Amino acid sequence: MSVPGFVRTVARGFSGGSGLFRPAVLCSGKITVTRKMTSRRQTDHLERTASVHREMELFSARVCDIISESETVKRLRLEVPHPDFSFHAGQWVDFFIPGVETVGGFSICSSPGLLKREGVIELAVKYARHPPAHWIHTECSVDSQVAVRVGGNFYFDPQPSNPVVDLLLVAGGVGINPLYSILLHAADLHRHTHGHRYTPGHTHLCYSAKNTAELLFKDTIIDICHERPDQFSCRFHVTQQSSDIEPQLQPYTIRGRISEEELQRYVDPERTLCYLCGPPPMIEKVSSDLQSTGLPEDRILFEKWW
């Protein structure tokens, strides 16, 4: 069975990038950006994604809320008022900060439905010394003005005529961000089945982190699984936790890495489509395990981060 036409795959870095693209101004409308080459060696987000599709328009955005998702991760809510702004679940944004030359690259962790309902997107950013992430954690505040541009070929955007697939989402660390967007989009598609809109099959999330404190969005993920237990399920993996697992998480959490045996339970070679995001060694191991279960390589879509 061939891969449906609504998916793409790409390898890219999650950390920000350099100032190859510089907006002249920030305004309430959209801005067409031209490419400015520099002689300096570029090694960050914009270079890594130079061959990846991105929109040409740059849209102004306002920080409307900042939430501490964990001790090391802040979730930004960005109001993007322009009616032409849109994205697909799983895509990222180039993130432009006034006064900061380096351009960030962060996955959108909210659903397209939230943008339609509230005009808002969300980004979950882990603390780092890299300028865009460092600015978000140390200087960003409500009403800060930034600009964003959508890019990425790794996304889930089914059309009504596409074949129904079961989704297997496999995340490591902050690789959860684009997969959480896809999970939320799948939940929206189940909630709003008007006319001939696409409804996915079963969605299972395998999510690995060092400990339960670093499991982002865990409460909402569990709520979705409770809301529609026939359509959604999840399993959390913790690899470096010495303390007891919290009672409310125990039914969903096991110690140790994601195994081939667990993946096997959620693979139907003719029906499963897997989205995989995390560190490169994890991508390679899980991809190999999935192929060993019989899942064709072209049904394993991945995004690597560094």
Short mmCIF file of C-alpha atoms in Angstrom, two decimals:
data_model
loop_
_atom_site.label_atom_id
_atom_site.label_comp_id
_atom_site.label_asym_id
_atom_site.label_seq_id
_atom_site.Cartn_x
_atom_site.Cartn_y
_atom_site.Cartn_z
CA MET A 1 0.00 0.00 0.00
CA SER A 2 1.53 3.32 -0.98
CA VAL A 3 1.87 6.26 1.36
CA PRO A 4 -1.06 8.71 1.15
CA GLY A 5 -0.32 12.03 -0.46
CA PHE A 6 -0.77 14.08 2.69
CA VAL A 7 2.59 13.16 4.24
CA ARG A 8 6.20 14.19 3.78
CA THR A 9 9.44 13.49 5.64
CA VAL A 10 12.54 15.54 6.47
CA ALA A 11 15.49 15.62 8.84
CA ARG A 12 16.09 18.90 10.64
CA GLY A 13 17.36 20.50 13.82
CA PHE A 14 15.09 21.87 16.54
CA SER A 15 17.45 24.54 17.77
CA GLY A 16 17.40 27.96 16.15
CA GLY A 17 19.43 29.22 13.24
CA SER A 18 21.34 32.14 11.83
CA GLY A 19 20.29 35.44 10.36
CA LEU A 20 20.19 34.52 6.69
CA PHE A 21 16.70 35.99 6.47
CA ARG A 22 16.17 39.43 7.97
CA PRO A 23 12.75 41.14 8.04
CA ALA A 24 12.95 44.84 7.39
CA VAL A 25 10.02 45.63 9.69
CA LEU A 26 7.42 43.98 11.89
CA CYS A 27 3.85 44.95 11.17
CA SER A 28 0.32 43.61 11.47
CA GLY A 29 0.29 42.32 7.92
CA LYS A 30 2.34 39.72 6.09
CA ILE A 31 5.81 40.46 4.74
CA THR A 32 7.50 38.93 1.74
CA VAL A 33 11.07 38.07 2.72
CA THR A 34 14.05 38.04 0.43
CA ARG A 35 17.10 35.86 0.98
CA LYS A 36 20.26 37.66 2.06
CA MET A 37 23.45 35.63 1.71
CA THR A 38 26.41 36.16 4.02
CA SER A 39 29.99 35.03 3.70
CA ARG A 40 30.00 33.61 7.21
CA ARG A 41 29.69 29.82 7.62
CA GLN A 42 26.13 29.01 8.68
CA THR A 43 25.45 25.87 10.74
CA ASP A 44 22.04 26.32 12.34
CA HIS A 45 18.35 26.03 11.60
CA LEU A 46 18.14 28.04 8.36
CA GLU A 47 21.03 26.18 6.79
CA ARG A 48 19.80 22.76 7.90
CA THR A 49 16.39 23.49 6.42
CA ALA A 50 17.58 25.37 3.31
CA SER A 51 16.26 22.63 1.01
CA VAL A 52 12.98 22.23 2.92
CA HIS A 53 9.82 23.93 1.72
CA ARG A 54 8.82 27.07 3.62
CA GLU A 55 6.33 29.78 2.88
CA MET A 56 7.68 33.13 1.65
CA GLU A 57 5.41 35.28 3.83
CA LEU A 58 6.53 36.40 7.27
CA PHE A 59 3.70 37.16 9.70
CA SER A 60 3.83 39.34 12.79
CA ALA A 61 2.77 37.72 16.05
CA ARG A 62 2.16 38.82 19.64
CA VAL A 63 3.01 36.75 22.69
CA CYS A 64 -0.32 36.49 24.52
CA ASP A 65 0.63 33.98 27.23
CA ILE A 66 3.67 32.16 28.63
CA ILE A 67 3.19 28.87 30.49
CA SER A 68 5.81 26.84 32.36
CA GLU A 69 5.30 23.41 30.86
CA SER A 70 8.15 21.93 32.94
CA GLU A 71 11.22 23.14 34.80
CA THR A 72 13.06 23.52 31.48
CA VAL A 73 10.28 24.12 28.92
CA LYS A 74 8.15 27.21 28.35
CA ARG A 75 5.07 27.13 26.17
CA LEU A 76 4.37 30.32 24.23
CA ARG A 77 0.94 31.24 22.99
CA LEU A 78 1.26 33.49 19.95
CA GLU A 79 -1.58 35.52 18.50
CA VAL A 80 -1.20 35.64 14.70
CA PRO A 81 -4.00 37.92 13.47
CA HIS A 82 -3.50 37.84 9.71
CA PRO A 83 -6.25 35.79 7.97
CA ASP A 84 -3.79 34.32 5.44
CA PHE A 85 -1.68 32.61 8.11
CA SER A 86 -2.10 28.82 8.26
CA PHE A 87 -0.12 25.65 8.89
CA HIS A 88 -0.41 21.86 8.83
CA ALA A 89 -0.14 19.70 11.95
CA GLY A 90 3.53 18.81 12.39
CA GLN A 91 5.09 21.87 10.75
CA TRP A 92 7.50 24.36 12.33
CA VAL A 93 8.11 28.08 12.19
CA ASP A 94 11.14 30.23 11.53
CA PHE A 95 11.07 32.49 14.60
CA PHE A 96 12.29 36.08 14.22
CA ILE A 97 13.02 38.22 17.28
CA PRO A 98 13.57 41.99 16.96
CA GLY A 99 17.15 42.80 17.91
CA VAL A 100 18.30 39.15 17.78
CA GLU A 101 20.18 38.23 14.61
CA THR A 102 19.83 34.47 15.05
CA VAL A 103 16.61 32.96 13.68
CA GLY A 104 14.98 30.23 15.73
CA GLY A 105 13.29 27.11 14.46
CA PHE A 106 10.51 25.68 16.66
CA SER A 107 7.80 23.12 15.98
CA ILE A 108 4.21 24.21 16.44
CA CYS A 109 2.72 22.10 19.23
CA SER A 110 -0.90 23.19 18.84
CA SER A 111 -3.50 22.07 16.33
CA PRO A 112 -4.63 23.92 13.20
CA GLY A 113 -8.05 23.91 14.83
CA LEU A 114 -6.84 26.15 17.66
CA LEU A 115 -5.66 28.68 15.09
CA LYS A 116 -9.06 28.64 13.40
CA ARG A 117 -10.93 28.95 16.69
CA GLU A 118 -8.77 31.46 18.55
CA GLY A 119 -6.21 32.86 16.09
CA VAL A 120 -3.43 31.39 18.23
CA ILE A 121 -0.52 28.97 17.81
CA GLU A 122 1.67 27.45 20.54
CA LEU A 123 5.38 26.64 20.73
CA ALA A 124 7.05 24.62 23.51
CA VAL A 125 10.70 25.69 23.83
CA LYS A 126 13.33 24.03 25.99
CA TYR A 127 15.87 26.22 27.77
CA ALA A 128 19.19 26.56 25.94
CA ARG A 129 21.97 29.09 25.57
CA HIS A 130 21.13 29.36 21.89
CA PRO A 131 19.96 32.99 21.39
CA PRO A 132 16.29 32.45 20.40
CA ALA A 133 15.60 29.86 23.13
CA HIS A 134 17.56 31.92 25.66
CA TRP A 135 15.54 35.03 24.76
CA ILE A 136 12.28 33.13 25.23
CA HIS A 137 13.33 31.97 28.71
CA THR A 138 14.95 35.18 29.95
CA GLU A 139 13.50 38.20 28.12
CA CYS A 140 10.23 37.30 26.43
CA SER A 141 7.06 38.61 28.09
CA VAL A 142 3.37 38.95 27.34
CA ASP A 143 2.90 41.46 24.49
CA SER A 144 6.40 40.86 23.08
CA GLN A 145 6.30 41.21 19.29
CA VAL A 146 7.93 38.59 17.05
CA ALA A 147 7.46 37.29 13.51
CA VAL A 148 6.96 33.76 12.23
CA ARG A 149 7.12 31.93 8.92
CA VAL A 150 5.79 28.39 8.40
CA GLY A 151 7.92 25.63 6.96
CA GLY A 152 8.40 21.89 6.95
CA ASN A 153 7.52 18.84 4.88
CA PHE A 154 6.74 16.62 7.91
CA TYR A 155 3.02 16.96 8.53
CA PHE A 156 -0.41 15.29 8.65
CA ASP A 157 -3.02 17.00 6.50
CA PRO A 158 -5.53 14.37 5.31
CA GLN A 159 -8.14 15.13 2.69
CA PRO A 160 -11.62 13.53 2.59
CA SER A 161 -10.62 11.28 -0.34
CA ASN A 162 -7.50 9.88 1.38
CA PRO A 163 -7.56 6.28 2.66
CA VAL A 164 -8.14 5.83 6.38
CA VAL A 165 -4.93 5.13 8.30
CA ASP A 166 -4.07 4.19 11.87
CA LEU A 167 -1.50 6.59 13.29
CA LEU A 168 1.49 5.45 15.31
CA LEU A 169 3.26 8.46 16.83
CA VAL A 170 6.69 7.81 18.38
CA ALA A 171 8.36 10.68 20.25
CA GLY A 172 11.60 11.14 22.15
CA GLY A 173 12.12 14.15 24.43
CA VAL A 174 11.02 17.46 22.91
CA GLY A 175 10.38 15.53 19.71
CA ILE A 176 6.86 15.33 21.14
CA ASN A 177 6.07 18.84 19.84
CA PRO A 178 5.09 18.12 16.20
CA LEU A 179 3.54 14.78 17.18
CA TYR A 180 1.40 16.46 19.84
CA SER A 181 0.13 18.80 17.12
CA ILE A 182 -0.75 15.76 15.00
CA LEU A 183 -2.44 14.07 17.98
CA LEU A 184 -4.53 17.18 18.66
CA HIS A 185 -5.44 17.45 14.98
CA ALA A 186 -6.55 13.80 14.92
CA ALA A 187 -8.70 14.49 18.01
CA ASP A 188 -10.23 17.53 16.30
CA LEU A 189 -11.04 15.44 13.23
CA HIS A 190 -12.91 12.95 15.42
CA ARG A 191 -14.81 15.70 17.23
CA HIS A 192 -15.88 17.59 14.10
CA THR A 193 -16.98 14.98 11.59
CA HIS A 194 -19.23 17.16 9.46
CA GLY A 195 -20.25 15.89 6.03
CA HIS A 196 -17.47 13.97 4.30
CA ARG A 197 -14.53 15.15 6.40
CA TYR A 198 -11.68 12.75 6.96
CA THR A 199 -11.73 10.67 10.14
CA PRO A 200 -8.53 8.80 11.04
CA GLY A 201 -8.46 5.30 12.45
CA HIS A 202 -6.83 4.44 15.79
CA THR A 203 -4.03 6.70 17.05
CA HIS A 204 -1.39 5.39 19.48
CA LEU A 205 1.36 7.54 21.03
CA CYS A 206 4.64 6.10 22.32
CA TYR A 207 6.49 8.85 24.19
CA SER A 208 9.89 8.48 25.84
CA ALA A 209 11.56 10.96 28.22
CA LYS A 210 14.12 10.85 31.02
CA ASN A 211 11.49 11.11 33.74
CA THR A 212 7.81 11.91 34.24
CA ALA A 213 8.59 15.57 34.98
CA GLU A 214 9.84 15.90 31.39
CA LEU A 215 6.75 14.31 29.84
CA LEU A 216 5.20 17.39 28.24
CA PHE A 217 1.44 17.67 27.74
CA LYS A 218 0.88 14.40 29.63
CA ASP A 219 -2.39 15.48 31.26
CA THR A 220 -3.98 16.52 27.96
CA ILE A 221 -2.72 13.36 26.25
CA ILE A 222 -4.37 11.23 28.95
CA ASP A 223 -7.58 13.28 28.71
CA ILE A 224 -7.78 12.62 24.95
CA CYS A 225 -7.32 8.88 25.55
CA HIS A 226 -10.07 8.96 28.21
CA GLU A 227 -12.39 10.94 25.95
CA ARG A 228 -12.18 8.45 23.07
CA PRO A 229 -10.62 5.20 24.34
CA ASP A 230 -11.56 3.33 21.16
CA GLN A 231 -9.68 5.82 18.97
CA PHE A 232 -6.71 6.92 21.14
CA SER A 233 -4.17 5.22 23.38
CA CYS A 234 -0.77 6.14 24.81
CA ARG A 235 2.25 4.69 26.56
CA PHE A 236 4.85 6.79 28.35
CA HIS A 237 8.41 5.53 28.79
CA VAL A 238 10.84 6.88 31.39
CA THR A 239 14.49 5.95 31.04
CA GLN A 240 16.27 7.64 33.97
CA GLN A 241 13.74 7.91 36.80
CA SER A 242 14.90 6.76 40.24
CA SER A 243 11.80 7.85 42.19
CA ASP A 244 8.40 6.17 42.16
CA ILE A 245 6.09 6.92 39.25
CA GLU A 246 3.13 9.08 40.29
CA PRO A 247 -0.02 7.00 40.92
CA GLN A 248 -2.07 8.83 38.27
CA LEU A 249 0.59 8.07 35.64
CA GLN A 250 1.24 4.45 36.57
CA PRO A 251 -1.42 2.96 34.23
CA TYR A 252 0.26 4.69 31.27
CA THR A 253 3.96 4.59 32.17
CA ILE A 254 6.68 1.96 32.09
CA ARG A 255 10.41 2.16 32.77
CA GLY A 256 12.76 1.58 29.87
CA ARG A 257 13.00 2.43 26.22
CA ILE A 258 10.41 1.79 23.52
CA SER A 259 10.77 -1.83 22.44
CA GLU A 260 10.16 -3.60 19.17
CA GLU A 261 7.61 -5.80 20.96
CA GLU A 262 5.52 -2.81 21.95
CA LEU A 263 5.68 -1.31 18.47
CA GLN A 264 4.59 -4.64 16.98
CA ARG A 265 1.26 -4.42 18.82
CA TYR A 266 0.39 -1.21 16.96
CA VAL A 267 1.60 -2.05 13.46
CA ASP A 268 -0.61 -3.19 10.62
CA PRO A 269 1.62 -3.06 7.50
CA GLU A 270 -1.37 -2.27 5.28
CA ARG A 271 -2.95 0.38 7.48
CA THR A 272 -0.43 1.95 9.88
CA LEU A 273 1.33 5.22 9.19
CA CYS A 274 4.10 6.10 11.64
CA TYR A 275 5.35 9.60 12.46
CA LEU A 276 8.63 9.51 14.35
CA CYS A 277 10.47 12.44 15.95
CA GLY A 278 13.41 12.51 18.33
CA PRO A 279 17.21 12.26 18.54
CA PRO A 280 18.93 10.65 15.52
CA PRO A 281 19.99 7.45 17.36
CA MET A 282 16.41 6.90 18.48
CA ILE A 283 15.09 7.54 14.97
CA GLU A 284 17.46 4.95 13.53
CA LYS A 285 16.67 2.31 16.18
CA VAL A 286 12.89 2.72 16.08
CA SER A 287 12.84 2.89 12.26
CA SER A 288 14.80 -0.38 12.09
CA ASP A 289 12.49 -2.00 14.65
CA LEU A 290 9.41 -0.89 12.72
CA GLN A 291 10.74 -2.36 9.50
CA SER A 292 11.41 -5.60 11.37
CA THR A 293 7.71 -5.70 12.30
CA GLY A 294 6.84 -5.57 8.61
CA LEU A 295 5.99 -1.88 8.29
CA PRO A 296 7.24 -0.65 4.88
CA GLU A 297 9.94 2.00 4.96
CA ASP A 298 7.80 4.48 3.03
CA ARG A 299 5.21 4.37 5.85
CA ILE A 300 7.76 5.51 8.43
CA LEU A 301 7.98 9.30 8.35
CA PHE A 302 10.54 10.95 10.54
CA GLU A 303 11.99 14.25 11.67
CA LYS A 304 15.35 14.30 13.45
CA TRP A 305 16.42 16.95 15.91
CA TRP A 306 19.78 17.79 17.38
#
